[in-house]
């Protein structure tokens, strides 16, 4: 079932668009030494964006540079990715078929 849902998500639900967006953000982040950790995490999220069904993740908890890293991420890439995720969710929620994908 997860395979079917992941295929539908990648083709119809915007998984390819979201994954490409994270790969592009990851490539841009990897251009600098400071952005390298952010870029590597973007590549991990791109893989998750292609196949989100059946995946679990856990928060590693707060660390010393977590707040600073979150602020840097939000300022440089997070806002644009947030806006595109909201636009994609709204466009999926308009149809009955896309509603489960919008919720995911």
mmCIF file with all atom_site columns, C-alpha atoms in Angstrom:
data_model
loop_
_atom_site.group_PDB
_atom_site.id
_atom_site.type_symbol
_atom_site.label_atom_id
_atom_site.label_alt_id
_atom_site.label_comp_id
_atom_site.label_asym_id
_atom_site.label_entity_id
_atom_site.label_seq_id
_atom_site.pdbx_PDB_ins_code
_atom_site.Cartn_x
_atom_site.Cartn_y
_atom_site.Cartn_z
_atom_site.occupancy
_atom_site.B_iso_or_equiv
_atom_site.pdbx_formal_charge
_atom_site.auth_seq_id
_atom_site.auth_comp_id
_atom_site.auth_asym_id
_atom_site.auth_atom_id
_atom_site.pdbx_PDB_model_num
ATOM 1   C CA . UNK A 1 1   ? 0.000   0.000  0.000  1.00 0.00 ? 1   UNK A CA 1
ATOM 2   C CA . UNK A 1 2   ? 2.844   2.376  0.839  1.00 0.00 ? 2   UNK A CA 1
ATOM 3   C CA . UNK A 1 3   ? 4.428   1.721  -2.559 1.00 0.00 ? 3   UNK A CA 1
ATOM 4   C CA . UNK A 1 4   ? 1.202   2.614  -4.347 1.00 0.00 ? 4   UNK A CA 1
ATOM 5   C CA . UNK A 1 5   ? 0.719   5.762  -2.272 1.00 0.00 ? 5   UNK A CA 1
ATOM 6   C CA . UNK A 1 6   ? 4.344   6.798  -2.807 1.00 0.00 ? 6   UNK A CA 1
ATOM 7   C CA . UNK A 1 7   ? 4.003   6.358  -6.577 1.00 0.00 ? 7   UNK A CA 1
ATOM 8   C CA . UNK A 1 8   ? 0.785   8.370  -6.646 1.00 0.00 ? 8   UNK A CA 1
ATOM 9   C CA . UNK A 1 9   ? 2.404   11.041 -4.481 1.00 0.00 ? 9   UNK A CA 1
ATOM 10  C CA . UNK A 1 10  ? 5.482   11.306 -6.691 1.00 0.00 ? 10  UNK A CA 1
ATOM 11  C CA . UNK A 1 11  ? 3.452   11.544 -9.883 1.00 0.00 ? 11  UNK A CA 1
ATOM 12  C CA . UNK A 1 12  ? 0.234   13.329 -8.926 1.00 0.00 ? 12  UNK A CA 1
ATOM 13  C CA . UNK A 1 13  ? 0.814   14.855 -5.521 1.00 0.00 ? 13  UNK A CA 1
ATOM 14  C CA . UNK A 1 14  ? 3.774   17.080 -6.178 1.00 0.00 ? 14  UNK A CA 1
ATOM 15  C CA . UNK A 1 15  ? 6.492   14.835 -4.786 1.00 0.00 ? 15  UNK A CA 1
ATOM 16  C CA . UNK A 1 16  ? 8.767   15.480 -7.750 1.00 0.00 ? 16  UNK A CA 1
ATOM 17  C CA . UNK A 1 17  ? 8.277   19.234 -7.496 1.00 0.00 ? 17  UNK A CA 1
ATOM 18  C CA . UNK A 1 18  ? 8.981   19.242 -3.775 1.00 0.00 ? 18  UNK A CA 1
ATOM 19  C CA . UNK A 1 19  ? 12.015  16.980 -4.125 1.00 0.00 ? 19  UNK A CA 1
ATOM 20  C CA . UNK A 1 20  ? 13.477  19.151 -6.888 1.00 0.00 ? 20  UNK A CA 1
ATOM 21  C CA . UNK A 1 21  ? 12.906  22.196 -4.739 1.00 0.00 ? 21  UNK A CA 1
ATOM 22  C CA . UNK A 1 22  ? 14.859  20.662 -1.855 1.00 0.00 ? 22  UNK A CA 1
ATOM 23  C CA . UNK A 1 23  ? 17.641  19.462 -4.177 1.00 0.00 ? 23  UNK A CA 1
ATOM 24  C CA . UNK A 1 24  ? 17.976  22.985 -5.576 1.00 0.00 ? 24  UNK A CA 1
ATOM 25  C CA . UNK A 1 25  ? 18.043  24.462 -2.063 1.00 0.00 ? 25  UNK A CA 1
ATOM 26  C CA . UNK A 1 26  ? 20.607  21.829 -1.058 1.00 0.00 ? 26  UNK A CA 1
ATOM 27  C CA . UNK A 1 27  ? 22.858  22.655 -3.997 1.00 0.00 ? 27  UNK A CA 1
ATOM 28  C CA . UNK A 1 28  ? 22.694  26.353 -3.195 1.00 0.00 ? 28  UNK A CA 1
ATOM 29  C CA . UNK A 1 29  ? 23.461  25.699 0.471  1.00 0.00 ? 29  UNK A CA 1
ATOM 30  C CA . UNK A 1 30  ? 26.418  23.460 -0.404 1.00 0.00 ? 30  UNK A CA 1
ATOM 31  C CA . UNK A 1 31  ? 28.132  26.329 -2.212 1.00 0.00 ? 31  UNK A CA 1
ATOM 32  C CA . UNK A 1 32  ? 29.401  27.675 1.103  1.00 0.00 ? 32  UNK A CA 1
ATOM 33  C CA . UNK A 1 33  ? 31.110  25.986 4.021  1.00 0.00 ? 33  UNK A CA 1
ATOM 34  C CA . UNK A 1 34  ? 28.562  27.454 6.431  1.00 0.00 ? 34  UNK A CA 1
ATOM 35  C CA . UNK A 1 35  ? 25.645  26.132 4.396  1.00 0.00 ? 35  UNK A CA 1
ATOM 36  C CA . UNK A 1 36  ? 27.060  22.632 3.887  1.00 0.00 ? 36  UNK A CA 1
ATOM 37  C CA . UNK A 1 37  ? 25.219  21.014 6.837  1.00 0.00 ? 37  UNK A CA 1
ATOM 38  C CA . UNK A 1 38  ? 21.968  22.610 5.649  1.00 0.00 ? 38  UNK A CA 1
ATOM 39  C CA . UNK A 1 39  ? 22.572  21.330 2.125  1.00 0.00 ? 39  UNK A CA 1
ATOM 40  C CA . UNK A 1 40  ? 23.144  17.773 3.283  1.00 0.00 ? 40  UNK A CA 1
ATOM 41  C CA . UNK A 1 41  ? 19.911  17.858 5.284  1.00 0.00 ? 41  UNK A CA 1
ATOM 42  C CA . UNK A 1 42  ? 18.078  19.229 2.233  1.00 0.00 ? 42  UNK A CA 1
ATOM 43  C CA . UNK A 1 43  ? 19.171  16.168 0.260  1.00 0.00 ? 43  UNK A CA 1
ATOM 44  C CA . UNK A 1 44  ? 17.772  13.907 3.000  1.00 0.00 ? 44  UNK A CA 1
ATOM 45  C CA . UNK A 1 45  ? 14.480  15.814 2.964  1.00 0.00 ? 45  UNK A CA 1
ATOM 46  C CA . UNK A 1 46  ? 14.367  15.537 -0.848 1.00 0.00 ? 46  UNK A CA 1
ATOM 47  C CA . UNK A 1 47  ? 14.449  11.754 -0.517 1.00 0.00 ? 47  UNK A CA 1
ATOM 48  C CA . UNK A 1 48  ? 11.668  11.915 2.043  1.00 0.00 ? 48  UNK A CA 1
ATOM 49  C CA . UNK A 1 49  ? 9.663   14.209 -0.246 1.00 0.00 ? 49  UNK A CA 1
ATOM 50  C CA . UNK A 1 50  ? 9.730   11.561 -2.977 1.00 0.00 ? 50  UNK A CA 1
ATOM 51  C CA . UNK A 1 51  ? 8.425   8.770  -0.733 1.00 0.00 ? 51  UNK A CA 1
ATOM 52  C CA . UNK A 1 52  ? 6.800   10.095 2.461  1.00 0.00 ? 52  UNK A CA 1
ATOM 53  C CA . UNK A 1 53  ? 4.396   7.213  3.128  1.00 0.00 ? 53  UNK A CA 1
ATOM 54  C CA . UNK A 1 54  ? 5.651   4.566  5.525  1.00 0.00 ? 54  UNK A CA 1
ATOM 55  C CA . UNK A 1 55  ? 8.571   6.669  6.781  1.00 0.00 ? 55  UNK A CA 1
ATOM 56  C CA . UNK A 1 56  ? 9.160   7.622  10.394 1.00 0.00 ? 56  UNK A CA 1
ATOM 57  C CA . UNK A 1 57  ? 11.540  10.179 11.778 1.00 0.00 ? 57  UNK A CA 1
ATOM 58  C CA . UNK A 1 58  ? 12.418  11.367 15.232 1.00 0.00 ? 58  UNK A CA 1
ATOM 59  C CA . UNK A 1 59  ? 13.572  14.676 16.573 1.00 0.00 ? 59  UNK A CA 1
ATOM 60  C CA . UNK A 1 60  ? 17.055  14.506 18.051 1.00 0.00 ? 60  UNK A CA 1
ATOM 61  C CA . UNK A 1 61  ? 16.152  17.225 20.525 1.00 0.00 ? 61  UNK A CA 1
ATOM 62  C CA . UNK A 1 62  ? 17.620  20.665 21.030 1.00 0.00 ? 62  UNK A CA 1
ATOM 63  C CA . UNK A 1 63  ? 21.328  21.262 20.677 1.00 0.00 ? 63  UNK A CA 1
ATOM 64  C CA . UNK A 1 64  ? 23.642  24.223 21.127 1.00 0.00 ? 64  UNK A CA 1
ATOM 65  C CA . UNK A 1 65  ? 23.399  25.644 17.612 1.00 0.00 ? 65  UNK A CA 1
ATOM 66  C CA . UNK A 1 66  ? 19.839  24.570 16.835 1.00 0.00 ? 66  UNK A CA 1
ATOM 67  C CA . UNK A 1 67  ? 18.213  27.965 17.313 1.00 0.00 ? 67  UNK A CA 1
ATOM 68  C CA . UNK A 1 68  ? 20.888  29.777 15.310 1.00 0.00 ? 68  UNK A CA 1
ATOM 69  C CA . UNK A 1 69  ? 20.652  27.192 12.545 1.00 0.00 ? 69  UNK A CA 1
ATOM 70  C CA . UNK A 1 70  ? 16.870  27.514 12.420 1.00 0.00 ? 70  UNK A CA 1
ATOM 71  C CA . UNK A 1 71  ? 17.077  31.301 12.141 1.00 0.00 ? 71  UNK A CA 1
ATOM 72  C CA . UNK A 1 72  ? 19.620  31.082 9.301  1.00 0.00 ? 72  UNK A CA 1
ATOM 73  C CA . UNK A 1 73  ? 17.506  28.455 7.533  1.00 0.00 ? 73  UNK A CA 1
ATOM 74  C CA . UNK A 1 74  ? 14.286  30.461 7.844  1.00 0.00 ? 74  UNK A CA 1
ATOM 75  C CA . UNK A 1 75  ? 15.886  33.642 6.540  1.00 0.00 ? 75  UNK A CA 1
ATOM 76  C CA . UNK A 1 76  ? 17.590  32.158 3.496  1.00 0.00 ? 76  UNK A CA 1
ATOM 77  C CA . UNK A 1 77  ? 15.524  29.183 2.322  1.00 0.00 ? 77  UNK A CA 1
ATOM 78  C CA . UNK A 1 78  ? 12.757  28.325 4.752  1.00 0.00 ? 78  UNK A CA 1
ATOM 79  C CA . UNK A 1 79  ? 10.345  31.099 3.815  1.00 0.00 ? 79  UNK A CA 1
ATOM 80  C CA . UNK A 1 80  ? 10.354  30.246 0.109  1.00 0.00 ? 80  UNK A CA 1
ATOM 81  C CA . UNK A 1 81  ? 9.940   26.534 0.701  1.00 0.00 ? 81  UNK A CA 1
ATOM 82  C CA . UNK A 1 82  ? 7.163   27.232 3.227  1.00 0.00 ? 82  UNK A CA 1
ATOM 83  C CA . UNK A 1 83  ? 5.254   29.336 0.690  1.00 0.00 ? 83  UNK A CA 1
ATOM 84  C CA . UNK A 1 84  ? 5.567   26.656 -1.987 1.00 0.00 ? 84  UNK A CA 1
ATOM 85  C CA . UNK A 1 85  ? 4.412   23.930 0.435  1.00 0.00 ? 85  UNK A CA 1
ATOM 86  C CA . UNK A 1 86  ? 1.337   25.967 1.376  1.00 0.00 ? 86  UNK A CA 1
ATOM 87  C CA . UNK A 1 87  ? 0.531   26.654 -2.289 1.00 0.00 ? 87  UNK A CA 1
ATOM 88  C CA . UNK A 1 88  ? 0.887   22.963 -3.133 1.00 0.00 ? 88  UNK A CA 1
ATOM 89  C CA . UNK A 1 89  ? -1.281  21.904 -0.174 1.00 0.00 ? 89  UNK A CA 1
ATOM 90  C CA . UNK A 1 90  ? -4.027  24.351 -1.132 1.00 0.00 ? 90  UNK A CA 1
ATOM 91  C CA . UNK A 1 91  ? -3.982  23.222 -4.762 1.00 0.00 ? 91  UNK A CA 1
ATOM 92  C CA . UNK A 1 92  ? -4.204  19.568 -3.669 1.00 0.00 ? 92  UNK A CA 1
ATOM 93  C CA . UNK A 1 93  ? -6.976  20.229 -1.135 1.00 0.00 ? 93  UNK A CA 1
ATOM 94  C CA . UNK A 1 94  ? -9.245  21.614 -3.858 1.00 0.00 ? 94  UNK A CA 1
ATOM 95  C CA . UNK A 1 95  ? -9.911  18.131 -5.249 1.00 0.00 ? 95  UNK A CA 1
ATOM 96  C CA . UNK A 1 96  ? -11.276 15.086 -3.451 1.00 0.00 ? 96  UNK A CA 1
ATOM 97  C CA . UNK A 1 97  ? -8.463  12.901 -4.797 1.00 0.00 ? 97  UNK A CA 1
ATOM 98  C CA . UNK A 1 98  ? -5.770  15.340 -3.667 1.00 0.00 ? 98  UNK A CA 1
ATOM 99  C CA . UNK A 1 99  ? -7.172  15.830 -0.167 1.00 0.00 ? 99  UNK A CA 1
ATOM 100 C CA . UNK A 1 100 ? -5.219  12.958 1.472  1.00 0.00 ? 100 UNK A CA 1
ATOM 101 C CA . UNK A 1 101 ? -2.039  14.217 -0.187 1.00 0.00 ? 101 UNK A CA 1
ATOM 102 C CA . UNK A 1 102 ? -2.670  17.740 1.066  1.00 0.00 ? 102 UNK A CA 1
ATOM 103 C CA . UNK A 1 103 ? -3.022  16.345 4.575  1.00 0.00 ? 103 UNK A CA 1
ATOM 104 C CA . UNK A 1 104 ? 0.187   14.298 4.280  1.00 0.00 ? 104 UNK A CA 1
#
